[in-house]
XYZ file of C-alpha atoms in Angstrom:
591
model
C 0.026 0.048 -0.037
C 1.322 3.519 -0.980
C 2.429 5.664 1.973
C -0.037 8.450 2.853
C 0.517 11.292 5.339
C -1.054 14.519 6.400
C -0.239 17.298 8.774
C -0.650 16.447 12.467
C -3.334 18.133 14.392
C -1.984 18.296 18.065
C -4.826 20.325 19.656
C -6.443 18.379 22.691
C -9.833 17.130 21.450
C -9.570 18.680 17.932
C -11.464 16.662 15.250
C -9.353 15.097 12.397
C -10.343 13.901 9.077
C -10.630 10.244 8.154
C -7.371 8.671 7.321
C -8.513 5.646 5.368
C -9.545 1.992 6.101
C -7.889 0.292 9.130
C -5.946 3.185 10.223
C -6.905 4.950 13.460
C -6.306 8.752 14.004
C -4.641 9.193 17.417
C -6.532 12.598 17.668
C -10.047 11.153 16.924
C -12.759 11.521 19.638
C -13.308 7.720 19.858
C -9.864 6.979 20.439
C -9.456 9.588 23.085
C -12.503 8.070 25.075
C -10.757 4.615 24.676
C -7.563 6.207 25.999
C -9.440 7.812 28.947
C -11.021 4.326 29.755
C -7.517 2.804 29.834
C -6.195 5.441 32.250
C -9.054 4.409 34.757
C -7.503 0.858 34.500
C -4.031 2.139 34.930
C -5.031 3.696 38.165
C -6.542 0.377 39.308
C -3.455 -1.493 38.267
C -1.273 1.112 40.126
C -3.146 0.334 43.362
C -3.978 -3.308 42.933
C -0.566 -4.747 41.726
C 1.579 -3.605 44.860
C -1.468 -4.369 47.164
C -1.707 -7.881 45.958
C 2.026 -8.470 46.197
C 2.102 -7.668 49.795
C -1.099 -9.345 50.706
C -1.079 -12.781 49.027
C -4.099 -13.793 51.222
C -6.186 -11.243 49.773
C -6.086 -13.208 46.423
C -9.644 -14.329 45.681
C -11.393 -15.520 42.585
C -13.122 -12.129 42.134
C -9.814 -10.331 42.261
C -8.149 -12.598 39.845
C -10.978 -12.344 37.394
C -10.823 -8.613 37.585
C -7.081 -8.645 36.965
C -7.572 -10.974 33.803
C -10.287 -8.752 32.525
C -8.147 -5.594 32.738
C -5.311 -7.633 31.037
C -7.607 -8.406 28.183
C -8.276 -4.626 27.581
C -4.628 -3.780 27.563
C -4.073 -6.757 25.179
C -6.864 -5.197 22.898
C -4.772 -1.949 23.111
C -1.589 -3.620 22.193
C -3.420 -4.985 18.915
C -4.828 -1.562 18.117
C -1.428 0.070 18.416
C -0.589 -1.583 15.041
C -3.267 0.510 13.416
C -2.672 4.023 15.207
C -1.136 6.588 12.837
C 1.868 8.460 14.322
C 3.819 11.660 13.873
C 7.067 11.665 12.020
C 9.405 13.969 14.164
C 11.426 14.839 11.282
C 8.810 16.136 9.077
C 5.862 16.699 11.528
C 3.450 14.669 9.363
C 0.972 12.013 10.280
C 2.148 8.618 8.995
C -0.660 6.249 7.921
C 1.235 3.562 6.180
C 0.287 0.353 7.935
C 3.552 -1.261 7.328
C 5.596 1.577 8.758
C 3.228 1.756 11.785
C 3.739 -1.961 12.397
C 7.637 -1.884 12.103
C 7.913 1.138 14.331
C 5.867 -0.310 17.144
C 7.693 -3.770 16.980
C 11.212 -2.080 17.024
C 10.452 0.095 20.038
C 11.111 -1.176 23.639
C 7.677 -0.226 24.705
C 6.164 -3.267 22.682
C 8.098 -5.853 24.825
C 7.196 -4.113 27.927
C 3.597 -3.731 27.120
C 3.414 -7.569 26.365
C 5.288 -8.373 29.509
C 2.980 -6.162 31.654
C -0.213 -7.717 30.060
C 0.804 -11.576 30.289
C -0.443 -12.885 33.725
C 2.871 -14.473 34.523
C 2.252 -14.876 38.236
C -1.069 -16.656 37.714
C 0.472 -19.030 35.137
C 3.374 -20.015 37.610
C 0.869 -20.582 40.407
C -1.293 -22.739 38.159
C 1.747 -24.757 36.793
C 3.733 -25.234 40.108
C 0.731 -25.121 42.395
C 2.944 -23.205 44.851
C 2.642 -19.734 46.281
C 4.010 -16.857 44.309
C 6.900 -15.908 46.540
C 9.505 -13.883 44.279
C 7.382 -14.628 41.278
C 4.969 -12.225 42.867
C 7.179 -9.386 41.905
C 6.074 -9.942 38.304
C 2.873 -8.103 39.274
C 4.949 -4.847 39.349
C 5.518 -5.098 35.650
C 1.855 -3.697 35.339
C 3.339 -0.442 36.700
C 4.811 0.111 33.348
C 1.198 1.352 32.295
C 1.732 4.418 34.440
C 3.414 6.184 31.575
C 0.062 6.768 30.178
C -0.779 8.860 33.231
C 2.357 10.819 32.728
C 1.479 11.565 29.069
C -2.083 12.507 30.131
C -0.713 15.079 32.703
C 1.807 16.388 29.981
C -1.029 17.066 27.514
C -3.559 18.416 29.968
C -0.745 20.881 31.235
C -0.570 22.320 27.816
C -4.308 22.635 27.388
C -5.511 26.119 28.235
C -8.990 24.829 29.167
C -7.507 23.506 32.280
C -5.981 25.547 35.157
C -2.254 24.802 35.280
C -1.818 25.431 39.010
C -4.526 22.898 39.891
C -3.245 20.470 37.226
C 0.185 20.548 38.739
C -1.128 20.247 42.302
C -2.997 17.277 41.438
C -0.132 15.641 39.670
C 2.055 16.164 42.729
C -0.616 14.848 44.997
C -0.849 11.673 42.817
C 2.812 11.043 43.004
C 2.874 11.392 46.631
C 0.000 8.928 47.213
C 1.525 6.507 45.029
C 5.020 6.632 46.717
C 3.461 6.260 50.120
C 1.267 3.172 48.781
C 4.088 1.458 47.016
C 6.496 1.743 50.003
C 3.882 0.588 52.451
C 3.059 -2.581 50.210
C 6.881 -3.440 49.767
C 7.403 -3.036 53.385
C 4.640 -5.233 54.253
C 5.611 -7.785 51.639
C 8.919 -7.996 53.408
C 7.382 -8.685 56.761
C 5.131 -11.501 55.421
C 8.057 -13.269 53.550
C 10.465 -13.123 56.389
C 11.128 -16.525 58.113
C 11.110 -15.192 61.746
C 7.941 -13.135 62.007
C 8.970 -11.662 65.267
C 12.078 -10.067 63.791
C 10.143 -7.839 61.485
C 9.172 -4.252 61.868
C 5.483 -5.134 62.502
C 5.998 -8.561 64.284
C 8.143 -6.935 67.019
C 5.181 -4.782 68.023
C 2.001 -7.002 67.004
C 2.370 -10.729 67.650
C 0.670 -13.088 65.201
C 0.100 -10.092 62.738
C -0.297 -12.441 59.837
C -3.657 -13.459 61.385
C -4.875 -10.000 61.747
C -7.141 -8.374 59.054
C -5.648 -7.263 55.755
C -6.800 -3.642 56.298
C -5.142 -3.459 59.704
C -1.764 -4.624 58.466
C -2.090 -2.335 55.452
C -2.917 0.713 57.835
C 0.148 0.005 59.858
C 2.380 -0.010 56.710
C 0.840 3.235 55.449
C 1.263 4.989 58.887
C 5.005 3.827 58.664
C 5.589 5.239 55.225
C 3.773 8.484 55.999
C 5.842 9.143 59.146
C 9.000 8.280 57.180
C 8.175 10.665 54.260
C 7.186 13.373 56.701
C 10.559 12.689 58.400
C 8.612 12.432 61.714
C 9.724 9.126 62.844
C 8.109 8.287 66.062
C 10.062 5.137 66.340
C 7.115 2.821 67.381
C 7.331 1.078 63.989
C 10.994 0.660 62.886
C 13.352 -1.652 60.937
C 14.522 -4.738 62.812
C 16.393 -6.792 60.270
C 19.084 -5.985 57.640
C 16.553 -6.095 54.789
C 14.302 -3.711 56.190
C 17.155 -1.472 57.240
C 18.418 -1.355 53.759
C 14.952 -0.609 52.375
C 14.268 2.137 54.774
C 17.656 3.706 53.717
C 16.543 3.519 50.005
C 13.195 4.959 50.863
C 14.501 7.862 52.858
C 16.858 8.793 49.983
C 14.108 8.620 47.611
C 12.081 10.884 49.962
C 14.705 13.368 49.920
C 14.532 13.654 46.149
C 10.659 13.618 46.263
C 10.410 16.263 48.948
C 12.734 18.492 46.905
C 10.803 18.092 43.815
C 7.404 18.987 45.525
C 8.824 22.065 47.434
C 10.430 23.067 44.257
C 7.250 22.853 42.061
C 5.030 24.448 44.508
C 7.441 27.304 45.237
C 7.539 27.820 41.543
C 3.780 27.835 41.202
C 3.414 30.210 44.141
C 6.043 32.607 42.861
C 4.493 32.496 39.312
C 1.009 33.376 40.613
C 2.314 36.283 42.656
C 5.245 37.406 40.568
C 3.180 40.453 39.116
C 2.611 41.584 42.520
C 6.222 41.501 43.553
C 7.118 43.443 40.422
C 4.411 46.099 41.152
C 5.594 46.646 44.904
C 9.172 46.715 43.860
C 8.398 49.381 41.259
C 6.308 51.330 43.675
C 9.143 51.338 46.118
C 11.756 52.491 43.741
C 9.452 55.273 42.552
C 8.872 56.446 46.066
C 12.491 56.358 46.891
C 13.359 58.305 43.596
C 10.813 61.072 44.454
C 12.186 61.305 47.883
C 15.841 61.582 46.825
C 15.102 64.236 44.113
C 12.598 66.079 46.333
C 9.854 66.076 43.735
C 6.496 67.831 44.587
C 3.980 65.704 46.345
C 1.464 65.994 43.475
C 4.198 64.796 41.056
C 4.838 61.811 43.395
C 1.301 60.908 43.442
C 1.090 60.969 39.590
C 4.091 58.756 39.339
C 2.794 56.221 41.714
C -0.688 56.170 40.229
C 0.710 55.513 36.815
C 2.915 52.711 38.010
C 0.097 50.890 39.962
C -2.293 51.603 36.847
C 0.293 50.042 34.492
C 0.375 46.750 36.473
C -3.474 46.843 36.967
C -4.081 47.078 33.257
C -1.450 44.885 31.999
C -3.728 42.021 31.135
C -5.610 44.663 28.852
C -2.607 46.033 27.153
C -0.183 43.214 26.792
C 1.925 45.154 24.361
C 4.924 42.776 24.805
C 2.646 39.935 23.783
C 1.322 41.601 20.783
C 4.898 42.619 19.642
C 5.965 38.985 19.480
C 3.033 38.006 17.094
C 3.483 38.187 13.206
C 2.759 41.767 11.772
C -0.264 40.542 9.902
C -1.711 38.825 13.167
C -0.990 41.996 15.083
C -2.622 44.278 12.604
C -5.776 42.170 12.522
C -5.841 42.358 16.328
C -5.451 46.018 16.392
C -7.977 46.534 13.633
C -10.576 44.596 15.555
C -9.910 46.515 18.795
C -9.691 50.103 17.562
C -10.986 50.461 13.937
C -14.502 51.726 15.162
C -12.796 54.276 17.329
C -10.623 55.629 14.514
C -13.574 55.621 12.045
C -15.655 57.665 14.349
C -12.767 60.191 15.110
C -13.429 63.449 13.377
C -9.871 63.730 11.821
C -10.453 60.473 9.870
C -14.082 60.400 8.869
C -14.516 59.467 5.245
C -10.980 58.173 4.579
C -10.429 54.788 2.846
C -10.149 51.517 4.770
C -6.540 51.131 3.759
C -5.417 54.285 5.520
C -7.384 53.144 8.591
C -5.512 49.822 8.522
C -2.065 51.469 8.105
C -2.844 53.819 11.181
C -4.175 51.024 13.424
C -1.186 48.627 12.674
C 1.283 50.862 14.602
C -0.880 52.278 17.394
C 0.050 51.808 20.938
C -2.621 51.631 23.659
C -2.148 53.274 27.137
C -4.088 53.914 30.327
C -3.895 57.234 32.402
C -5.019 57.406 35.848
C -7.166 60.465 36.879
C -5.462 63.813 37.135
C -2.455 62.581 35.077
C -0.684 64.730 32.490
C -1.016 63.023 28.894
C 0.513 65.990 27.067
C 2.471 69.093 28.581
C 2.065 72.546 26.942
C 4.970 73.591 24.718
C 6.435 70.204 24.560
C 7.565 68.742 21.247
C 4.797 67.376 19.221
C 5.551 63.723 18.712
C 2.225 62.050 19.093
C -1.533 62.589 18.987
C -4.055 60.572 21.007
C -7.603 59.234 20.343
C -9.760 58.775 23.396
C -11.187 55.277 23.654
C -12.845 55.717 27.054
C -12.698 58.285 29.860
C -12.315 61.911 29.579
C -9.565 64.585 29.430
C -9.552 68.234 29.585
C -7.382 70.858 27.465
C -5.724 73.554 29.655
C -3.541 76.596 28.782
C -1.272 78.658 30.957
C -2.141 82.382 31.234
C 0.393 85.107 31.694
C 0.267 84.829 35.434
C 0.978 81.155 35.433
C -2.464 79.926 36.105
C -4.125 77.279 34.170
C -7.316 78.051 32.220
C -9.837 75.378 31.057
C -10.380 75.438 27.350
C -12.533 72.408 26.655
C -13.416 68.718 27.478
C -12.561 65.805 25.209
C -14.648 62.628 25.628
C -14.564 59.207 23.908
C -13.878 59.150 20.225
C -12.236 62.792 20.558
C -8.413 63.696 19.785
C -5.900 65.348 21.812
C -2.543 66.678 20.654
C -3.357 66.861 16.931
C -2.916 70.608 16.521
C 0.569 70.451 17.474
C 1.266 67.392 15.242
C -0.635 69.024 12.224
C 1.209 72.228 12.596
C 4.456 70.696 13.441
C 4.719 73.198 16.364
C 5.018 72.632 20.122
C 1.827 71.466 21.773
C -0.539 74.386 22.439
C -2.320 72.770 25.319
C -1.803 70.669 28.358
C -3.985 67.652 28.224
C -4.917 66.135 31.550
C -7.128 63.075 32.397
C -10.164 63.741 34.464
C -10.897 59.992 35.142
C -9.331 56.623 34.203
C -8.690 57.100 30.503
C -7.839 54.628 27.801
C -6.264 55.929 24.743
C -4.473 55.042 21.656
C -1.381 56.887 20.562
C -0.456 57.756 16.982
C 3.211 58.930 16.341
C 3.841 62.004 14.039
C 6.102 60.068 11.808
C 3.630 57.237 11.459
C 0.919 59.631 10.584
C 3.121 61.162 7.913
C 4.060 58.037 6.442
C 0.477 56.811 6.224
C -0.851 60.095 4.613
C 1.879 60.872 2.089
C 1.292 58.027 -0.306
C -2.579 58.558 -0.080
C -3.149 61.941 -1.817
C -7.022 61.782 -1.726
C -7.115 60.529 1.922
C -4.508 63.319 2.909
C -6.869 66.103 1.482
C -9.735 64.459 3.450
C -7.877 64.537 6.619
C -6.815 68.124 6.276
C -10.295 69.062 5.046
C -11.709 67.482 8.416
C -8.998 69.386 10.366
C -9.955 72.751 8.784
C -13.550 72.223 9.620
C -12.683 71.340 13.300
C -10.609 74.563 13.385
C -13.589 76.687 12.208
C -15.805 75.012 14.890
C -13.431 76.170 17.630
C -14.779 79.856 16.769
C -17.832 78.736 18.870
C -16.398 76.162 21.208
C -13.539 78.213 22.608
C -13.332 81.871 23.775
C -10.474 83.967 25.138
C -8.011 81.174 24.508
C -4.799 81.022 22.425
C -4.888 77.627 20.766
C -2.596 77.854 17.924
C 0.610 79.620 18.686
C 1.870 82.717 20.693
C 1.787 85.008 17.479
C -2.106 84.662 17.684
C -2.215 86.054 21.327
C -3.307 89.694 21.664
C -3.207 90.766 25.343
C -5.603 88.617 27.253
C -7.813 87.752 24.502
C -7.932 85.922 21.051
C -8.942 87.459 17.885
C -10.747 84.288 16.980
C -11.703 84.914 13.521
C -8.020 85.785 12.576
C -6.971 82.793 14.391
C -8.934 80.464 12.343
C -7.912 82.272 9.084
C -4.278 81.734 10.007
C -4.973 78.126 11.065
C -6.607 77.483 7.781
C -3.671 79.014 5.826
C -1.209 77.087 7.924
C -3.151 73.795 7.677
C -3.163 74.127 3.855
C 0.670 74.727 3.668
C 1.029 71.810 6.015
C -1.095 69.721 3.684
C 1.168 70.616 0.740
C 4.192 69.736 2.703
C 2.894 66.523 3.883
C 1.429 65.355 0.617
C 3.542 63.993 -2.253
C 4.301 66.496 -5.075
C 2.608 65.425 -8.329
C 4.233 67.738 -10.727
C 5.433 65.761 -13.732
C 9.020 65.697 -14.859
C 10.197 67.004 -18.156
C 13.013 65.151 -20.129
C 14.549 65.291 -23.474
C 14.468 62.175 -25.547
C 16.912 61.401 -28.466
C 16.784 58.821 -31.301
C 20.179 57.464 -30.555
C 23.194 57.844 -28.324
C 26.021 59.929 -29.877
C 29.132 57.936 -30.863
C 32.627 58.833 -29.612
C 33.667 60.563 -32.816
C 30.726 62.903 -32.769
C 31.728 66.591 -32.344
C 28.515 67.540 -30.443
C 27.020 66.284 -27.304
C 23.633 65.825 -28.941
C 23.721 65.050 -32.813
C 19.816 65.404 -32.792
C 18.013 68.254 -31.313
C 15.757 65.787 -29.457
C 12.213 66.203 -28.268
C 10.935 67.718 -24.901
C 8.306 65.506 -23.305
C 6.557 64.892 -19.966
C 7.986 61.879 -18.274
C 5.266 59.067 -18.102
C 4.474 56.999 -15.005
C 6.176 53.720 -16.270
C 8.982 52.452 -18.462
C 6.519 50.737 -20.839
C 4.679 54.058 -21.520
C 8.002 55.760 -22.082
C 9.016 53.245 -24.724
C 5.688 53.531 -26.560
C 6.188 57.274 -26.540
C 9.499 57.081 -28.179
C 8.364 54.640 -30.728
C 5.604 57.093 -31.525
C 7.898 59.998 -31.894
C 10.600 58.320 -33.990
C 8.808 55.492 -35.734
C 11.200 52.824 -34.652
C 11.163 49.940 -32.176
C 12.714 50.514 -28.922
C 14.753 47.905 -27.017
C 16.309 49.921 -24.281
C 16.836 53.331 -22.778
C 20.226 54.881 -22.025
C 21.524 57.967 -20.152
C 24.130 60.307 -21.563
C 26.968 58.225 -20.011
C 25.597 55.137 -21.771
C 24.145 53.530 -18.475
C 20.847 51.552 -19.208
C 17.744 52.882 -17.295
C 15.736 50.145 -15.557
C 13.504 52.101 -13.279
C 11.514 55.138 -13.978
C 11.898 56.618 -10.575
C 15.767 57.207 -11.154
C 15.200 59.693 -14.101
C 15.487 63.335 -12.956
C 13.778 66.318 -14.218
C 15.715 67.660 -17.361
C 17.484 64.390 -18.140
C 18.490 63.614 -21.711
C 17.458 59.883 -22.665
C 18.712 57.963 -25.662
C 16.899 55.021 -27.100
C 18.404 51.860 -28.649
């Protein structure tokens, strides 16, 4: 059969397409339910195998039948393993070729261990010899090989975001601890039952004729010993009395040292992970407070700094700028477009512009939060950014001659702040201060220019919206200098003149920001002069307007000279390959 393969779908519970006849998809829903059923049987085997080893008298027909039924299910799973597709680690593809699946499973060590852990060797020995299991009972422990399924399950669940990572790790640590206690108790009890002199055992020295006591009484004593040993309490009432028990106790205590370190390290890591953000915030607040004290900053300024630091950590989950910066640019742009496109479209400056301009603006925006009474923009600072208010409210303030601040206007959601300084390329005319918790997006001056310049139509729409906004300030503002100092006249503003100047300046700014569309003029000649020519240009040439592409330029020359054109050369004989390199007034020659 020809090999077939397709991309692996590793997501937990994700549906996968059919892979063909007699091939099982490891990510199909039915196989996952089968796998979960086997996990329940593994848990039974993990408890029953050591318990049956330690308490041979517990062996009953019902327990033996149960073990055989469990072994049958695992034998079925071995048969199914010859039909389960697997992932090729070198290519990341799902291999569905039956021959490759079979050979891979037979060559792996897990096949031999799967078979050995499924065959009931201890029952076969007892039926053949008629003797008690003795050391052959240790073959029961081969079933513990099945525990690898539980480890794989936890590894998969830890990566599944539908499950809480903290609780998943805690449950795993609890399961490991309980199994270690149970296993050690059963081994210790097995050693006591199989020692020749019962009075010289850890339980026989304290409880005479313990082998005649109930199963659960002896098991409880063994668990009590393993817990006190693991917890390093060691009351001394149950202790090793022979060499074998001493050696086992030494090995168990060494294991406990590693297990305890593993548990403490994991829990410490989980706790620190949950509280790391709080530690960072408290450390930053402490450093900001010390910085303010050392530099004798005003109390109001210190409060602003502390409020900004605390707000940054409270809103970190909403902003996640570092997380977004690690995403591919296309994905990041899609996320930002989904979050802020409606706010940009409803903002007065960008009403009516094309969707492409909106996408360019949104792609490089930065989201920020400001606490109440925090300065977003300072008056007369360099204009580097403008802001769009997403939620909250800010106010524009101007400083009067006597140094006092005067309220200009309030700006609510979908409003803009700082755009006057950016559009005029002048220092910011206002102080912008938040009145409540404010969420904004920031557009840099450079990015705004880069987005507007290639889009002539959108550029004129933007500046037209800006002019209309300035005209509306005649009604919205009074007695406030909102453009620059040369518009200030004593303590009042000649508002009509201010608007005229603003309109003129905005038009000039528009011409500066938008690309120049004046066409270039060039002189075209029929052929390049040879080296023996006495003049630079043997033919007078023809003055034409430079077209937009090389193809149009060639068609123009063919029309003018009536000859087919193969190339365009400069005076120096260099071949022209791009229309953009041609300058106004150049002489071009056609071959």
